Amino acid sequence: MRIGVLTSGGDAPGMNACIRSVVRSGLAAGHEVVGICRGYSGLLAEEFFQGEDSDGRMTLRSVSDIARRGGTILHTSRSQEFRTEAGLRKAADILRKHEIDALIPIGGDGTFHGAVALARFWDGRIVGCPGTIDNDLLGTDYTIGFATAVQTAVDAVDKLRDTADAHERMFLVEVMGRHCGSIALFSAIAGGAEIAAIPETPTRIDEIIRLLHEFVRRRKTSVMMIVAEGDERGGAVELQRQLQELGCPYETRVLALGHLQRGGSPVFHDRLLASRLGGLAVRSVLEGKTGVMAGEVGGRLVLTPFEETYAAHRQVDPEDIRLLEIMAT
Ligand code: F6P
């Protein structure tokens, strides 16, 4: 078989480890693996991996020492053309022309929407791997890149706490996650923050002000509030404005971590998950599976139809919200 692999959408630490796993698992099983550059845009432009053979084929050596690197050696993009029927038909023709039998796209919900659309015009097998820092897909407990993004946020919160404490200030730290508060909630608990504003639960400014006065009464010198960029009340700058309007008792500063969270060497959890899921994706296409995402749920490797991975927003665990409240004393 000729198996194509590509990375698409926002990059996530661990994508390289996943590419490496797909390439080495495919070669170990006696098949060819072709690298497609720049996601679906690169597929439409027929941009293949330039290795020793320059025909897109990846070798054992072409993925040497990449598991520890952030970003993606195949590069990534978001493609408008791939959303059109003409673009999808063209992509299907290109896959046939290059005799690709199976595709392993590594990405998030946009990538899997694209995979489902492509399957209308191409009868090759498609098995995806969840590569996104957002952790917003169903069918896996964690997505590849999430753990590293949370670690990056926690490191930032640790550092900010020093200066916040020195100046007796409150920091609003904005983290990524368009529709999902996972990064915010996990980094708030792990980083010892007092408050998290996430899209899954209503953010009550009056409640936060009440809590802040309580903190002052308890002689708390600094406060860390983690804001998910997709909070229904807006990002950290907007929340800072709303807090000030209602009489925030702390002097405030804002920091948006932005794309910092997408970079850096992946933590072990992301490398391990990426390696496992890349291997599962290859085994699955070889077994004839298609239209599914490889994931890990409760320690077990599972396949979930693409449509189910993005059918609903992942819910945050109410116990985690409660835990954060208990810890923030
Ligand atoms: O989906 C991953 C993500 O990093 C989101 O958390 C964020 O909202 C978005 O991508 C940013 O996208 P861009 O790469 O276009 O800046």
Coordinates of C-alpha atoms and ligand atoms in Angstrom, one line a residue:
M1 CA 0.0 0.0 0.0
R2 CA 1.0 3.6 -0.4
I3 CA -0.1 5.5 2.7
G4 CA -0.2 9.3 2.6
V5 CA 0.4 11.3 5.8
L6 CA -0.3 15.0 6.3
T7 CA -0.7 17.5 9.1
S8 CA -3.4 20.1 8.9
G9 CA -4.9 23.0 11.0
G10 CA -3.2 24.5 14.0
D11 CA 0.1 22.7 14.7
A12 CA 0.4 20.9 18.0
P13 CA 3.5 19.6 19.8
G14 CA 3.7 15.9 19.2
M15 CA 2.7 16.1 15.5
N16 CA 6.2 15.1 14.6
A17 CA 6.2 12.2 16.9
C18 CA 3.0 11.1 15.2
I19 CA 4.5 11.4 11.7
R20 CA 7.5 9.4 12.8
S21 CA 5.2 6.7 14.2
V22 CA 3.1 6.5 11.0
V23 CA 6.3 6.4 8.8
R24 CA 8.0 3.7 10.8
S25 CA 4.9 1.6 11.5
G26 CA 4.1 1.7 7.7
L27 CA 7.6 0.8 6.7
A28 CA 7.9 -1.9 9.3
A29 CA 4.7 -3.5 7.9
G30 CA 6.3 -3.5 4.4
H31 CA 4.4 -0.5 2.9
E32 CA 5.3 2.9 1.5
V33 CA 4.6 6.1 3.3
V34 CA 4.3 9.4 1.3
G35 CA 4.6 12.7 3.1
I36 CA 2.2 15.4 1.9
C37 CA 3.3 18.9 2.8
R38 CA 1.2 21.9 4.0
G39 CA -2.0 19.9 4.8
Y40 CA -4.8 19.9 2.3
S41 CA -3.5 23.0 0.5
G42 CA -0.3 21.1 -0.2
L43 CA -2.2 18.1 -1.4
L44 CA -4.1 20.4 -3.9
A45 CA -0.7 21.8 -5.0
E46 CA 0.9 18.3 -5.2
E47 CA 3.6 19.3 -2.7
F48 CA 5.2 16.1 -1.5
F49 CA 7.9 15.6 1.0
Q50 CA 11.3 16.2 -0.5
G51 CA 13.4 13.3 0.8
E52 CA 16.2 11.3 -0.7
D53 CA 13.9 10.1 -3.6
S54 CA 12.0 13.3 -4.1
D55 CA 8.9 11.4 -4.9
G56 CA 7.3 12.1 -1.5
R57 CA 8.4 8.7 -0.1
M58 CA 9.6 8.9 3.5
T59 CA 12.3 6.7 4.8
L60 CA 13.3 5.5 8.3
R61 CA 15.9 8.3 8.3
S62 CA 13.6 11.1 7.2
V63 CA 12.0 11.0 10.6
S64 CA 15.1 10.6 12.6
D65 CA 15.2 12.6 15.8
I66 CA 11.9 14.5 15.2
A67 CA 9.9 13.1 18.1
R68 CA 11.3 15.7 20.5
R69 CA 10.7 18.6 18.1
G70 CA 7.7 20.9 18.2
G71 CA 5.9 22.1 15.0
T72 CA 5.6 19.7 12.1
I73 CA 8.3 18.8 9.5
L74 CA 5.4 18.5 6.9
H75 CA 4.2 22.0 7.7
T76 CA 0.5 22.7 8.0
S77 CA -2.2 25.0 6.7
R78 CA -5.9 25.7 6.6
S79 CA -7.3 25.4 3.1
Q80 CA -10.3 27.3 1.7
E81 CA -10.2 25.5 -1.6
F82 CA -10.6 22.1 0.1
R83 CA -14.0 23.3 1.4
T84 CA -15.3 23.5 -2.2
E85 CA -16.6 20.5 -4.2
A86 CA -14.2 21.4 -7.0
G87 CA -11.3 21.4 -4.5
L88 CA -12.4 18.0 -3.1
R89 CA -12.7 16.5 -6.6
K90 CA -9.3 17.8 -7.5
A91 CA -7.7 16.4 -4.3
A92 CA -9.3 13.0 -5.0
D93 CA -7.9 13.0 -8.6
I94 CA -4.4 13.9 -7.2
L95 CA -4.6 11.0 -4.7
R96 CA -5.5 8.6 -7.5
K97 CA -2.8 10.0 -9.8
H98 CA -0.2 9.3 -7.2
E99 CA -1.7 5.9 -6.4
I100 CA -2.2 6.6 -2.8
D101 CA -4.4 4.0 -1.2
A102 CA -4.8 5.4 2.3
L103 CA -4.5 8.8 4.0
I104 CA -3.6 9.5 7.6
P105 CA -4.5 13.2 8.4
I106 CA -3.2 14.5 11.7
G107 CA -5.2 17.5 13.0
G108 CA -8.3 18.7 14.7
D109 CA -12.0 19.0 13.9
G110 CA -11.5 21.0 10.7
T111 CA -9.1 18.3 9.4
F112 CA -11.7 15.6 10.1
H113 CA -14.5 17.6 8.5
G114 CA -12.2 17.8 5.5
A115 CA -11.6 14.0 5.6
V116 CA -15.4 13.3 5.7
A117 CA -15.9 15.6 2.7
L118 CA -13.0 14.0 0.8
A119 CA -14.5 10.5 1.3
R120 CA -17.5 11.5 -0.9
F121 CA -15.1 11.7 -3.9
W122 CA -12.3 9.3 -3.0
D123 CA -12.6 5.7 -2.0
G124 CA -9.2 5.3 -0.3
R125 CA -9.1 4.6 3.4
I126 CA -8.8 7.5 5.8
V127 CA -7.9 7.1 9.5
G128 CA -7.1 10.3 11.4
C129 CA -5.0 11.1 14.5
P130 CA -6.1 13.9 16.9
G131 CA -3.4 16.6 16.7
T132 CA -4.6 19.8 18.4
I133 CA -3.7 21.6 21.6
D134 CA -7.4 22.3 22.2
N135 CA -8.5 18.8 23.5
D136 CA -11.9 19.5 22.0
L137 CA -12.5 16.2 20.2
L138 CA -14.6 13.3 21.4
G139 CA -13.2 9.8 21.0
T140 CA -10.0 10.3 22.9
D141 CA -9.3 11.4 26.5
Y142 CA -6.5 13.7 25.3
T143 CA -5.5 15.1 22.0
I144 CA -1.8 15.2 20.9
G145 CA -0.4 18.5 22.0
F146 CA -2.7 19.3 24.8
A147 CA -0.4 18.1 27.6
T148 CA 2.5 20.2 26.3
A149 CA 0.2 23.3 25.9
V150 CA -1.0 22.9 29.5
Q151 CA 2.6 22.5 30.7
T152 CA 3.6 25.7 28.9
A153 CA 0.7 27.6 30.5
V154 CA 1.5 26.2 33.9
D155 CA 5.2 27.3 33.5
A156 CA 4.0 30.8 32.6
V157 CA 1.6 30.9 35.5
D158 CA 4.4 29.9 37.9
K159 CA 6.6 32.7 36.7
L160 CA 3.8 35.3 36.7
R161 CA 2.9 34.4 40.3
D162 CA 6.3 35.6 41.4
T163 CA 5.8 39.1 40.0
A164 CA 2.1 39.2 40.9
D165 CA 3.0 38.4 44.5
A166 CA 5.8 40.9 44.6
H167 CA 3.5 43.7 43.4
E168 CA 0.3 42.3 45.1
R169 CA -1.5 42.2 41.8
M170 CA -4.0 40.1 39.9
F171 CA -3.1 38.6 36.5
L172 CA -5.5 37.6 33.9
V173 CA -3.8 35.0 31.7
E174 CA -5.4 34.2 28.4
V175 CA -4.9 30.7 27.0
M176 CA -6.0 29.2 23.8
G177 CA -9.1 27.0 23.2
R178 CA -11.8 28.5 20.9
H179 CA -14.7 26.5 22.2
C180 CA -13.1 24.5 24.9
G181 CA -12.0 25.4 28.4
S182 CA -9.8 22.4 28.9
I183 CA -6.5 24.2 28.6
A184 CA -7.7 26.9 31.0
L185 CA -9.2 24.6 33.6
F186 CA -6.3 22.1 33.6
S187 CA -3.7 24.9 33.8
A188 CA -5.6 26.7 36.5
I189 CA -5.7 23.6 38.7
A190 CA -2.1 22.5 38.0
G191 CA -0.8 26.1 38.2
G192 CA -2.6 26.9 41.4
A193 CA -4.6 29.7 39.9
E194 CA -7.7 30.9 41.8
I195 CA -10.2 31.5 39.0
A196 CA -10.8 30.1 35.5
A197 CA -13.2 31.6 33.0
I198 CA -14.2 29.0 30.5
P199 CA -16.9 28.8 27.7
E200 CA -18.6 25.7 29.2
T201 CA -19.8 27.5 32.3
P202 CA -21.3 31.0 32.7
T203 CA -18.7 33.6 33.9
R204 CA -20.3 35.8 36.5
I205 CA -18.4 39.0 37.0
D206 CA -20.3 40.0 40.1
E207 CA -19.4 36.6 41.6
I208 CA -15.8 37.1 40.8
I209 CA -15.8 40.5 42.4
R210 CA -17.3 39.1 45.5
L211 CA -14.7 36.4 45.6
L212 CA -11.9 38.9 45.1
H213 CA -13.1 41.0 48.1
E214 CA -13.1 37.8 50.1
F215 CA -9.5 37.2 49.0
V216 CA -8.5 40.7 50.1
R217 CA -10.2 40.0 53.5
R218 CA -8.1 36.8 53.7
R219 CA -5.0 38.8 53.0
K220 CA -4.3 37.1 49.7
T221 CA -1.5 39.0 48.1
S222 CA -1.9 37.9 44.5
V223 CA -4.5 36.4 42.3
M224 CA -4.2 34.4 39.1
M225 CA -7.2 34.1 36.8
I226 CA -7.0 31.9 33.7
V227 CA -9.2 33.0 30.8
A228 CA -10.0 30.7 27.9
E229 CA -9.9 32.8 24.7
G230 CA -13.4 31.5 23.9
D231 CA -15.1 32.5 27.1
E232 CA -18.6 33.8 26.4
R233 CA -17.8 37.2 28.0
G234 CA -14.7 37.7 25.9
G235 CA -10.9 37.4 26.3
A236 CA -8.7 38.5 29.1
V237 CA -8.6 42.2 28.1
E238 CA -12.4 42.4 27.9
L239 CA -12.7 40.6 31.3
Q240 CA -10.2 43.0 32.8
R241 CA -12.3 45.9 31.6
Q242 CA -15.5 44.4 33.1
L243 CA -13.8 43.6 36.4
Q244 CA -12.5 47.2 36.7
E245 CA -15.9 48.6 35.9
L246 CA -17.4 46.7 38.8
G247 CA -14.6 47.8 41.2
C248 CA -11.9 45.1 41.2
P249 CA -10.0 45.4 44.5
Y250 CA -6.7 44.3 42.9
E251 CA -4.5 46.1 40.4
T252 CA -4.6 44.0 37.3
R253 CA -2.3 43.0 34.4
V254 CA -3.1 40.9 31.4
L255 CA -1.0 38.4 29.4
A256 CA -2.2 36.5 26.4
L257 CA 0.0 33.4 26.0
G258 CA -1.2 32.9 22.4
H259 CA 0.9 30.8 20.1
L260 CA 3.6 30.2 22.7
Q261 CA 1.3 27.3 23.7
R262 CA 1.6 25.7 20.3
G263 CA 5.4 25.5 20.3
G264 CA 8.1 23.7 22.2
S265 CA 9.4 20.2 22.7
P266 CA 6.4 17.9 23.4
V267 CA 6.2 16.5 26.9
F268 CA 6.5 12.7 27.3
H269 CA 2.7 12.2 27.4
D270 CA 2.2 13.8 23.9
R271 CA 5.1 11.8 22.4
L272 CA 3.8 8.6 23.8
L273 CA 0.2 9.3 22.7
A274 CA 1.4 10.4 19.3
S275 CA 3.5 7.2 18.9
R276 CA 0.6 5.0 20.0
L277 CA -2.0 6.6 17.8
G278 CA 0.2 6.8 14.7
G279 CA 0.8 3.1 15.0
L280 CA -2.9 2.4 15.5
A281 CA -3.8 4.5 12.5
V282 CA -1.4 2.5 10.3
R283 CA -2.7 -0.9 11.6
S284 CA -6.2 0.3 11.0
V285 CA -5.8 1.3 7.4
L286 CA -4.0 -2.0 6.7
E287 CA -7.0 -3.8 8.2
G288 CA -9.3 -1.9 5.9
K289 CA -10.8 0.6 8.4
T290 CA -11.8 4.0 7.1
G291 CA -13.7 7.1 8.2
V292 CA -12.4 6.9 11.8
M293 CA -10.1 8.7 14.2
A294 CA -7.6 6.8 16.4
G295 CA -7.9 7.7 20.0
E296 CA -7.2 6.6 23.6
V297 CA -10.0 6.3 26.0
G298 CA -9.5 5.0 29.6
G299 CA -6.1 3.6 28.6
R300 CA -7.5 1.7 25.7
L301 CA -6.8 2.4 22.0
V302 CA -10.1 3.0 20.1
L303 CA -11.5 4.1 16.8
T304 CA -14.3 6.6 16.5
P305 CA -16.2 7.7 13.4
F306 CA -15.0 11.2 12.4
E307 CA -18.5 12.6 12.6
E308 CA -18.7 11.6 16.3
T309 CA -15.4 13.2 17.2
Y310 CA -16.8 16.7 16.5
A311 CA -20.6 16.1 16.9
A312 CA -20.7 17.8 20.3
H313 CA -18.4 19.9 22.5
R314 CA -16.5 18.0 25.1
Q315 CA -17.9 18.7 28.6
V316 CA -15.6 19.7 31.4
D317 CA -15.7 17.6 34.5
P318 CA -17.8 19.4 37.2
E319 CA -15.5 17.8 39.8
D320 CA -12.6 19.7 38.3
I321 CA -14.5 22.9 38.6
R322 CA -15.3 22.1 42.2
L323 CA -11.6 21.1 42.8
L324 CA -10.4 24.5 41.6
E325 CA -12.9 26.3 43.9
I326 CA -11.7 24.2 46.9
M327 CA -8.0 24.9 46.1
A328 CA -8.5 28.6 45.7
T329 CA -8.6 29.7 49.3
Ligands
F6P1 O1 -7.1 25.0 17.2 C1 -5.9 25.3 17.6 C2 -5.8 26.8 17.9 O2 -4.5 27.0 18.5 C3 -6.8 27.4 18.8 O3 -6.6 27.1 20.2 C4 -6.7 28.8 18.4 O4 -8.0 29.5 18.6 C5 -6.4 28.8 17.0 O5 -5.8 27.5 16.7 C6 -5.5 29.9 16.4 O6 -5.4 29.7 15.1 P1 -4.3 30.4 14.1 O7 -3.3 29.4 13.9 O8 -5.0 30.7 12.9 O9 -3.8 31.6 14.8

